[in-house]
Amino acid sequence: MKCAHFRIEADGTITYQSVKVHLEGTAVLSEQFASKIGMPKTGRLLGLLHDSGKLGPYQDYLKACEQYELGMIPAPPRKGSVDHGVFGAAYVMKELGDEKDILSRLTAEALAMVLASHHGGLRDYLGPDVSTPLWSRIENYCKDKRQEYEDIKKEFETDFSADDVKRLFSESVSELKSLRERIAKFTKFQMHLAIKFLYSCLIDGDREDTRLFMEGKEPVREYRDWAEYGRRLEQFLGELREKKPKTASEGRIKMLREEISDACYKAGEWPAGVYKLTVPTGGGKTLASLRMALRHMERKDAAGSGHIVQVLPFTSVIEQNAAVVRDVLQCGGELLEHHSNVILEAEGEEEHNFSEEHYRLLTERWISPFIFTTTVQLLNTVYGAGTQNIRRLHNLANSVIIMDEVQALPLKTLKLFGEFINFLHLAGNSTILLCTATQPNLEKLSVGIQAEVKEIIPDVMRKFKEFQRMEVKDRTLKGGYETEAAADFIEEVKCGVNSLLVVMNTKRITREIYDILRKRADGETEVLYITTELCPAHRSDVIKHLKELLEQKKSVICVSTSVLEAGVDVSFEGVVRNLAGLDSIAQSSGRGNRHGENEENGITYIINVKDEKLGSMTEIAVGEEKTRAVLDTFRRRPEAYGNSLLSPLALSDYYEKYFKADDIESQMKYPLKDDSELSDLYSYFTSVGEKVLLGRYRGRVGEYKWKLTFPFETAGRKFRVIDQDTVSILVPYKKGRDLISQLTAKREKVQLGELRKLVKAARPYFVSLYTSNIHVFQQAVAGSPVPGLLILKDGYYDEIVGLKEEQKLEFLSF
């Protein structure tokens, strides 16, 4: 028997999994996963071929692994020393693909890439440096190991009939043809996404079958009782409806929230699609969108195998929303939070806690019914490098994806995002819900969304008018405010309100305003400070304290960057916002009179502070410019915006101006700086990029004889949702101080697992700074167990303002 895997039992005996059993087990799973985009036979074929190369010299490698595990030899064989993935790819190209049939050839090349790359990540078909790693690997194998190929082929076709395999391939070609027909504009970009989806199906099937064997388990069928979750939500909402409002204004807001919720419930009966949920800030969109999603999944997901995925830009808001949903639905461990701030407690300490190994599996697969994650994790799933992220891609099909605060998507990723959700909807039968109070109307941009994007709220303009609790007043000055004058204005506004939120664009100006206000503050008013110079744990503590002050009706001024303006459930009586994009101003306004506590509308004042020094922050600068244009129109013709700067009409005009700006439109395709011909990541997977790649190849090598050119590996290396020119610093704030002590105390010898747990526990105590803004005085720590980690020395982190002035920072540099 040829062996694919082995495990050593507790009594020392060895259990083997044959290659045939593993191929069949993987094929069953891969077929099931690929059926989500109508390509089950393709998934099955990939499963049957992926490890067929283990029928050759891999057996000697596995035998050596077994001997090492039993202590018979001193060292294990070198990992990857036997290339078992190339046989399947070579078999597809030599035995199955028809060079004269374009669709057959495309199918073969797609399968070859998936099979050859099922360990280590997708490779380039044709790299920007004209390398052809996949084709070179296949050609070298067929030339140098011809007899090995023939031997494995003979053994494989003994287990699996050549005619059956050819029939599967023929069905695969038909499935690709059908997929191309389902997507009206099936571009090269959509083809590259289809290959990634199939890759996800294979590697998840392969790893899951292997895990089940290694743990001696049988597969468990996933099932979600969406109707039961829906019943729990309806019960909670029913109880909420019975609560009596304290004021007439609160009653009006409560009624409008119920109307929004009911509209979402009705929309749950709509077919799969791409929808907008444009809800005023404080409109209850978290539970309203969940209500739509549950109703939708109850009707469309009879098999109970789909997922509800909520995606947000900020971890603090994810934690807040996840806690609410977990409590309302009583779903405990059925809700997965996947973001950097998750800290695993002792297993079993709470219902929704997981062991580290189990949590890793859940985050790699996304098999939980409810997934709360970040924009970063979502985009990494399809555009990131390696295998861990992309493994979960197929589980986004047949699901509901709730994009909350969609306006916060990084500008450079808009085209990539649009193409991705287009594929998920048209190929994967998923429903995508674009939620925000400041709807950017992505369907009007050239970002790849083919579906008609329908609004869920019947009369958005009326809802915003009825929901209005704040109005915006322009108090900008020609030439702008000095910081002292800005502080004067803020104090003047504070005289008329008990609580005031002040939001600035840059950390420097925020700090200057805070310092002035704090020095001037009397004993009755507390002045708080929130920026990213506070570590996440510190920010959470300040926000918790802020909520207590607001609840107790204490006098407070909170000076913050935009970190507080979206999704955080706080309510001030007034707001002062430095000039920015109108969407940011609207989000800041959403922190004012949020629940209609005051009968009269609150006011958001727009000011413009001098010398912001925005530098490379082009998006803010352009946003300011286009907001000025909207303010100018409003001064002359306020009726054009329904007499409100917070109306959908005003925001629509702002976005139209914003996205037409030269500096903005060029930024939406993920611009690259290192290649003048391939100037953006999007073009890597389009005809434009293909033309450049083929031109280079012809000029340096000759005629390219294959069809596909996608440089998967190169693109994955270049993709970062958040720019990486920052450094993360562990700071001595509360528990962070104890963790620093533990890390530095273990510099001599430490187990890797223990070290990883310490670093993971320290995540809420990191602060990120741009590398260009800090001067690191390195103090070597010999034998440190944490290469690359920066730890802030004592005395350089303040309990109020976080990091002290950057030029004075000193670090323990590991």
PDB file of N, CA and C in Angstrom, residues 102-170:
ATOM      1  N   ILE A 102      -9.452  26.208 -27.104  1.00  0.00           N
ATOM      2  CA  ILE A 102      -9.047  27.272 -26.197  1.00  0.00           C
ATOM      3  C   ILE A 102      -9.592  27.062 -24.790  1.00  0.00           C
ATOM      4  N   LEU A 103     -10.847  26.628 -24.668  1.00  0.00           N
ATOM      5  CA  LEU A 103     -11.438  26.446 -23.343  1.00  0.00           C
ATOM      6  C   LEU A 103     -10.801  25.257 -22.620  1.00  0.00           C
ATOM      7  N   SER A 104     -10.500  24.208 -23.371  1.00  0.00           N
ATOM      8  CA  SER A 104      -9.820  23.051 -22.796  1.00  0.00           C
ATOM      9  C   SER A 104      -8.437  23.447 -22.295  1.00  0.00           C
ATOM     10  N   ARG A 105      -7.753  24.265 -23.080  1.00  0.00           N
ATOM     11  CA  ARG A 105      -6.405  24.687 -22.689  1.00  0.00           C
ATOM     12  C   ARG A 105      -6.447  25.583 -21.443  1.00  0.00           C
ATOM     13  N   LEU A 106      -7.406  26.500 -21.401  1.00  0.00           N
ATOM     14  CA  LEU A 106      -7.546  27.368 -20.230  1.00  0.00           C
ATOM     15  C   LEU A 106      -7.839  26.553 -18.973  1.00  0.00           C
ATOM     16  N   THR A 107      -8.727  25.555 -19.113  1.00  0.00           N
ATOM     17  CA  THR A 107      -9.065  24.701 -17.969  1.00  0.00           C
ATOM     18  C   THR A 107      -7.832  23.958 -17.485  1.00  0.00           C
ATOM     19  N   ALA A 108      -7.069  23.391 -18.410  1.00  0.00           N
ATOM     20  CA  ALA A 108      -5.868  22.638 -18.042  1.00  0.00           C
ATOM     21  C   ALA A 108      -4.853  23.519 -17.337  1.00  0.00           C
ATOM     22  N   GLU A 109      -4.644  24.720 -17.855  1.00  0.00           N
ATOM     23  CA  GLU A 109      -3.666  25.614 -17.239  1.00  0.00           C
ATOM     24  C   GLU A 109      -4.119  26.056 -15.838  1.00  0.00           C
ATOM     25  N   ALA A 110      -5.422  26.282 -15.682  1.00  0.00           N
ATOM     26  CA  ALA A 110      -5.942  26.651 -14.363  1.00  0.00           C
ATOM     27  C   ALA A 110      -5.732  25.517 -13.364  1.00  0.00           C
ATOM     28  N   LEU A 111      -6.072  24.291 -13.769  1.00  0.00           N
ATOM     29  CA  LEU A 111      -5.912  23.142 -12.876  1.00  0.00           C
ATOM     30  C   LEU A 111      -4.443  22.885 -12.565  1.00  0.00           C
ATOM     31  N   ALA A 112      -3.591  23.067 -13.549  1.00  0.00           N
ATOM     32  CA  ALA A 112      -2.157  22.831 -13.344  1.00  0.00           C
ATOM     33  C   ALA A 112      -1.605  23.760 -12.269  1.00  0.00           C
ATOM     34  N   MET A 113      -2.011  25.015 -12.301  1.00  0.00           N
ATOM     35  CA  MET A 113      -1.543  25.972 -11.292  1.00  0.00           C
ATOM     36  C   MET A 113      -2.012  25.563  -9.900  1.00  0.00           C
ATOM     37  N   VAL A 114      -3.282  25.214  -9.771  1.00  0.00           N
ATOM     38  CA  VAL A 114      -3.831  24.837  -8.475  1.00  0.00           C
ATOM     39  C   VAL A 114      -3.128  23.593  -7.930  1.00  0.00           C
ATOM     40  N   LEU A 115      -2.925  22.612  -8.769  1.00  0.00           N
ATOM     41  CA  LEU A 115      -2.310  21.353  -8.334  1.00  0.00           C
ATOM     42  C   LEU A 115      -0.848  21.532  -7.944  1.00  0.00           C
ATOM     43  N   ALA A 116      -0.102  22.239  -8.774  1.00  0.00           N
ATOM     44  CA  ALA A 116       1.334  22.394  -8.515  1.00  0.00           C
ATOM     45  C   ALA A 116       1.598  23.276  -7.301  1.00  0.00           C
ATOM     46  N   SER A 117       0.627  24.143  -6.951  1.00  0.00           N
ATOM     47  CA  SER A 117       0.849  25.128  -5.880  1.00  0.00           C
ATOM     48  C   SER A 117       0.151  24.778  -4.582  1.00  0.00           C
ATOM     49  N   HIS A 118      -0.381  23.554  -4.457  1.00  0.00           N
ATOM     50  CA  HIS A 118      -1.227  23.309  -3.284  1.00  0.00           C
ATOM     51  C   HIS A 118      -0.445  23.284  -1.976  1.00  0.00           C
ATOM     52  N   HIS A 119       0.867  23.399  -2.062  1.00  0.00           N
ATOM     53  CA  HIS A 119       1.684  23.709  -0.886  1.00  0.00           C
ATOM     54  C   HIS A 119       2.459  24.992  -1.202  1.00  0.00           C
ATOM     55  N   GLY A 120       2.385  25.957  -0.317  1.00  0.00           N
ATOM     56  CA  GLY A 120       3.244  27.131  -0.454  1.00  0.00           C
ATOM     57  C   GLY A 120       2.646  28.341  -1.132  1.00  0.00           C
ATOM     58  N   GLY A 121       1.460  28.229  -1.695  1.00  0.00           N
ATOM     59  CA  GLY A 121       0.844  29.394  -2.316  1.00  0.00           C
ATOM     60  C   GLY A 121       0.943  29.382  -3.827  1.00  0.00           C
ATOM     61  N   LEU A 122       0.009  30.090  -4.473  1.00  0.00           N
ATOM     62  CA  LEU A 122      -0.026  30.165  -5.930  1.00  0.00           C
ATOM     63  C   LEU A 122       1.247  30.830  -6.463  1.00  0.00           C
ATOM     64  N   ARG A 123       1.813  30.250  -7.516  1.00  0.00           N
ATOM     65  CA  ARG A 123       3.025  30.793  -8.137  1.00  0.00           C
ATOM     66  C   ARG A 123       2.649  31.722  -9.299  1.00  0.00           C
ATOM     67  N   ASP A 124       3.641  32.335  -9.891  1.00  0.00           N
ATOM     68  CA  ASP A 124       3.423  33.140 -11.091  1.00  0.00           C
ATOM     69  C   ASP A 124       3.323  32.226 -12.314  1.00  0.00           C
ATOM     70  N   TYR A 125       2.363  32.533 -13.198  1.00  0.00           N
ATOM     71  CA  TYR A 125       2.435  31.949 -14.542  1.00  0.00           C
ATOM     72  C   TYR A 125       3.587  32.627 -15.297  1.00  0.00           C
ATOM     73  N   LEU A 126       3.536  33.967 -15.305  1.00  0.00           N
ATOM     74  CA  LEU A 126       4.573  34.768 -15.962  1.00  0.00           C
ATOM     75  C   LEU A 126       4.876  35.964 -15.070  1.00  0.00           C
ATOM     76  N   GLY A 127       6.065  36.001 -14.515  1.00  0.00           N
ATOM     77  CA  GLY A 127       6.415  37.069 -13.588  1.00  0.00           C
ATOM     78  C   GLY A 127       6.826  38.340 -14.300  1.00  0.00           C
ATOM     79  N   PRO A 128       6.780  39.477 -13.614  1.00  0.00           N
ATOM     80  CA  PRO A 128       7.243  40.736 -14.207  1.00  0.00           C
ATOM     81  C   PRO A 128       8.695  40.681 -14.657  1.00  0.00           C
ATOM     82  N   ASP A 129       9.467  39.756 -14.058  1.00  0.00           N
ATOM     83  CA  ASP A 129      10.866  39.580 -14.471  1.00  0.00           C
ATOM     84  C   ASP A 129      11.004  38.541 -15.576  1.00  0.00           C
ATOM     85  N   VAL A 130       9.885  38.171 -16.221  1.00  0.00           N
ATOM     86  CA  VAL A 130       9.741  37.188 -17.317  1.00  0.00           C
ATOM     87  C   VAL A 130      10.054  35.757 -16.883  1.00  0.00           C
ATOM     88  N   SER A 131      10.089  35.499 -15.572  1.00  0.00           N
ATOM     89  CA  SER A 131      10.247  34.115 -15.117  1.00  0.00           C
ATOM     90  C   SER A 131       8.936  33.368 -15.314  1.00  0.00           C
ATOM     91  N   THR A 132       9.030  32.054 -15.503  1.00  0.00           N
ATOM     92  CA  THR A 132       7.843  31.202 -15.670  1.00  0.00           C
ATOM     93  C   THR A 132       7.973  29.993 -14.732  1.00  0.00           C
ATOM     94  N   PRO A 133       7.853  30.225 -13.425  1.00  0.00           N
ATOM     95  CA  PRO A 133       8.141  29.150 -12.455  1.00  0.00           C
ATOM     96  C   PRO A 133       7.291  27.909 -12.626  1.00  0.00           C
ATOM     97  N   LEU A 134       6.001  28.058 -12.935  1.00  0.00           N
ATOM     98  CA  LEU A 134       5.151  26.882 -13.087  1.00  0.00           C
ATOM     99  C   LEU A 134       5.552  26.077 -14.312  1.00  0.00           C
ATOM    100  N   TRP A 135       5.647  26.753 -15.451  1.00  0.00           N
ATOM    101  CA  TRP A 135       5.954  26.036 -16.694  1.00  0.00           C
ATOM    102  C   TRP A 135       7.359  25.435 -16.665  1.00  0.00           C
ATOM    103  N   SER A 136       8.303  26.153 -16.094  1.00  0.00           N
ATOM    104  CA  SER A 136       9.667  25.618 -15.998  1.00  0.00           C
ATOM    105  C   SER A 136       9.687  24.369 -15.133  1.00  0.00           C
ATOM    106  N   ARG A 137       8.912  24.405 -14.070  1.00  0.00           N
ATOM    107  CA  ARG A 137       8.867  23.263 -13.155  1.00  0.00           C
ATOM    108  C   ARG A 137       8.281  22.037 -13.852  1.00  0.00           C
ATOM    109  N   ILE A 138       7.188  22.222 -14.583  1.00  0.00           N
ATOM    110  CA  ILE A 138       6.557  21.103 -15.293  1.00  0.00           C
ATOM    111  C   ILE A 138       7.463  20.578 -16.392  1.00  0.00           C
ATOM    112  N   GLU A 139       8.059  21.469 -17.180  1.00  0.00           N
ATOM    113  CA  GLU A 139       8.914  21.045 -18.296  1.00  0.00           C
ATOM    114  C   GLU A 139      10.146  20.314 -17.796  1.00  0.00           C
ATOM    115  N   ASN A 140      10.761  20.822 -16.725  1.00  0.00           N
ATOM    116  CA  ASN A 140      11.947  20.151 -16.172  1.00  0.00           C
ATOM    117  C   ASN A 140      11.597  18.774 -15.637  1.00  0.00           C
ATOM    118  N   TYR A 141      10.439  18.666 -15.007  1.00  0.00           N
ATOM    119  CA  TYR A 141      10.003  17.381 -14.464  1.00  0.00           C
ATOM    120  C   TYR A 141       9.788  16.366 -15.597  1.00  0.00           C
ATOM    121  N   CYS A 142       9.100  16.791 -16.632  1.00  0.00           N
ATOM    122  CA  CYS A 142       8.806  15.872 -17.734  1.00  0.00           C
ATOM    123  C   CYS A 142      10.067  15.482 -18.506  1.00  0.00           C
ATOM    124  N   LYS A 143      11.047  16.360 -18.512  1.00  0.00           N
ATOM    125  CA  LYS A 143      12.297  16.072 -19.233  1.00  0.00           C
ATOM    126  C   LYS A 143      13.252  15.244 -18.382  1.00  0.00           C
ATOM    127  N   ASP A 144      13.405  15.621 -17.121  1.00  0.00           N
ATOM    128  CA  ASP A 144      14.410  14.971 -16.270  1.00  0.00           C
ATOM    129  C   ASP A 144      13.901  13.711 -15.579  1.00  0.00           C
ATOM    130  N   LYS A 145      12.587  13.605 -15.408  1.00  0.00           N
ATOM    131  CA  LYS A 145      12.049  12.472 -14.654  1.00  0.00           C
ATOM    132  C   LYS A 145      10.948  11.779 -15.448  1.00  0.00           C
ATOM    133  N   ARG A 146      11.276  11.514 -16.699  1.00  0.00           N
ATOM    134  CA  ARG A 146      10.291  10.926 -17.611  1.00  0.00           C
ATOM    135  C   ARG A 146       9.814   9.565 -17.115  1.00  0.00           C
ATOM    136  N   GLN A 147      10.737   8.732 -16.656  1.00  0.00           N
ATOM    137  CA  GLN A 147      10.358   7.396 -16.206  1.00  0.00           C
ATOM    138  C   GLN A 147       9.535   7.458 -14.926  1.00  0.00           C
ATOM    139  N   GLU A 148       9.917   8.375 -14.024  1.00  0.00           N
ATOM    140  CA  GLU A 148       9.151   8.546 -12.795  1.00  0.00           C
ATOM    141  C   GLU A 148       7.712   8.932 -13.138  1.00  0.00           C
ATOM    142  N   TYR A 149       7.560   9.836 -14.080  1.00  0.00           N
ATOM    143  CA  TYR A 149       6.222  10.262 -14.501  1.00  0.00           C
ATOM    144  C   TYR A 149       5.417   9.073 -15.014  1.00  0.00           C
ATOM    145  N   GLU A 150       6.015   8.254 -15.862  1.00  0.00           N
ATOM    146  CA  GLU A 150       5.305   7.111 -16.441  1.00  0.00           C
ATOM    147  C   GLU A 150       4.916   6.095 -15.372  1.00  0.00           C
ATOM    148  N   ASP A 151       5.827   5.887 -14.408  1.00  0.00           N
ATOM    149  CA  ASP A 151       5.540   4.928 -13.336  1.00  0.00           C
ATOM    150  C   ASP A 151       4.365   5.393 -12.470  1.00  0.00           C
ATOM    151  N   ILE A 152       4.372   6.674 -12.102  1.00  0.00           N
ATOM    152  CA  ILE A 152       3.289   7.202 -11.267  1.00  0.00           C
ATOM    153  C   ILE A 152       1.981   7.201 -12.050  1.00  0.00           C
ATOM    154  N   LYS A 153       2.069   7.563 -13.315  1.00  0.00           N
ATOM    155  CA  LYS A 153       0.864   7.579 -14.165  1.00  0.00           C
ATOM    156  C   LYS A 153       0.226   6.188 -14.206  1.00  0.00           C
ATOM    157  N   LYS A 154       1.054   5.170 -14.381  1.00  0.00           N
ATOM    158  CA  LYS A 154       0.540   3.802 -14.463  1.00  0.00           C
ATOM    159  C   LYS A 154      -0.153   3.407 -13.156  1.00  0.00           C
ATOM    160  N   GLU A 155       0.467   3.763 -12.029  1.00  0.00           N
ATOM    161  CA  GLU A 155      -0.113   3.382 -10.739  1.00  0.00           C
ATOM    162  C   GLU A 155      -1.391   4.188 -10.467  1.00  0.00           C
ATOM    163  N   PHE A 156      -1.371   5.448 -10.806  1.00  0.00           N
ATOM    164  CA  PHE A 156      -2.557   6.290 -10.602  1.00  0.00           C
ATOM    165  C   PHE A 156      -3.735   5.761 -11.412  1.00  0.00           C
ATOM    166  N   GLU A 157      -3.488   5.400 -12.658  1.00  0.00           N
ATOM    167  CA  GLU A 157      -4.570   4.932 -13.530  1.00  0.00           C
ATOM    168  C   GLU A 157      -5.020   3.516 -13.195  1.00  0.00           C
ATOM    169  N   THR A 158      -4.262   2.846 -12.319  1.00  0.00           N
ATOM    170  CA  THR A 158      -4.723   1.570 -11.780  1.00  0.00           C
ATOM    171  C   THR A 158      -5.830   1.795 -10.757  1.00  0.00           C
ATOM    172  N   ASP A 159      -5.637   2.849  -9.958  1.00  0.00           N
ATOM    173  CA  ASP A 159      -6.638   3.190  -8.932  1.00  0.00           C
ATOM    174  C   ASP A 159      -7.814   3.973  -9.505  1.00  0.00           C
ATOM    175  N   PHE A 160      -7.525   4.812 -10.483  1.00  0.00           N
ATOM    176  CA  PHE A 160      -8.554   5.687 -11.050  1.00  0.00           C
ATOM    177  C   PHE A 160      -8.508   5.586 -12.572  1.00  0.00           C
ATOM    178  N   SER A 161      -9.572   5.084 -13.150  1.00  0.00           N
ATOM    179  CA  SER A 161      -9.630   4.841 -14.590  1.00  0.00           C
ATOM    180  C   SER A 161      -9.287   6.093 -15.390  1.00  0.00           C
ATOM    181  N   ALA A 162      -8.431   5.936 -16.386  1.00  0.00           N
ATOM    182  CA  ALA A 162      -8.056   7.060 -17.251  1.00  0.00           C
ATOM    183  C   ALA A 162      -9.284   7.628 -17.954  1.00  0.00           C
ATOM    184  N   ASP A 163     -10.207   6.764 -18.342  1.00  0.00           N
ATOM    185  CA  ASP A 163     -11.423   7.232 -19.010  1.00  0.00           C
ATOM    186  C   ASP A 163     -12.279   8.071 -18.064  1.00  0.00           C
ATOM    187  N   ASP A 164     -12.366   7.626 -16.793  1.00  0.00           N
ATOM    188  CA  ASP A 164     -13.141   8.389 -15.808  1.00  0.00           C
ATOM    189  C   ASP A 164     -12.516   9.755 -15.564  1.00  0.00           C
ATOM    190  N   VAL A 165     -11.196   9.785 -15.505  1.00  0.00           N
ATOM    191  CA  VAL A 165     -10.504  11.052 -15.271  1.00  0.00           C
ATOM    192  C   VAL A 165     -10.711  11.993 -16.461  1.00  0.00           C
ATOM    193  N   LYS A 166     -10.632  11.441 -17.669  1.00  0.00           N
ATOM    194  CA  LYS A 166     -10.858  12.268 -18.865  1.00  0.00           C
ATOM    195  C   LYS A 166     -12.306  12.786 -18.901  1.00  0.00           C
ATOM    196  N   ARG A 167     -13.229  11.957 -18.446  1.00  0.00           N
ATOM    197  CA  ARG A 167     -14.632  12.380 -18.409  1.00  0.00           C
ATOM    198  C   ARG A 167     -14.800  13.528 -17.400  1.00  0.00           C
ATOM    199  N   LEU A 168     -14.119  13.413 -16.267  1.00  0.00           N
ATOM    200  CA  LEU A 168     -14.165  14.491 -15.279  1.00  0.00           C
ATOM    201  C   LEU A 168     -13.603  15.781 -15.854  1.00  0.00           C
ATOM    202  N   PHE A 169     -12.520  15.662 -16.596  1.00  0.00           N
ATOM    203  CA  PHE A 169     -11.919  16.856 -17.187  1.00  0.00           C
ATOM    204  C   PHE A 169     -12.857  17.495 -18.202  1.00  0.00           C
ATOM    205  N   SER A 170     -13.502  16.677 -18.993  1.00  0.00           N
ATOM    206  CA  SER A 170     -14.464  17.197 -19.969  1.00  0.00           C
ATOM    207  C   SER A 170     -15.588  17.949 -19.255  1.00  0.00           C
TER     208      SER A 170
END
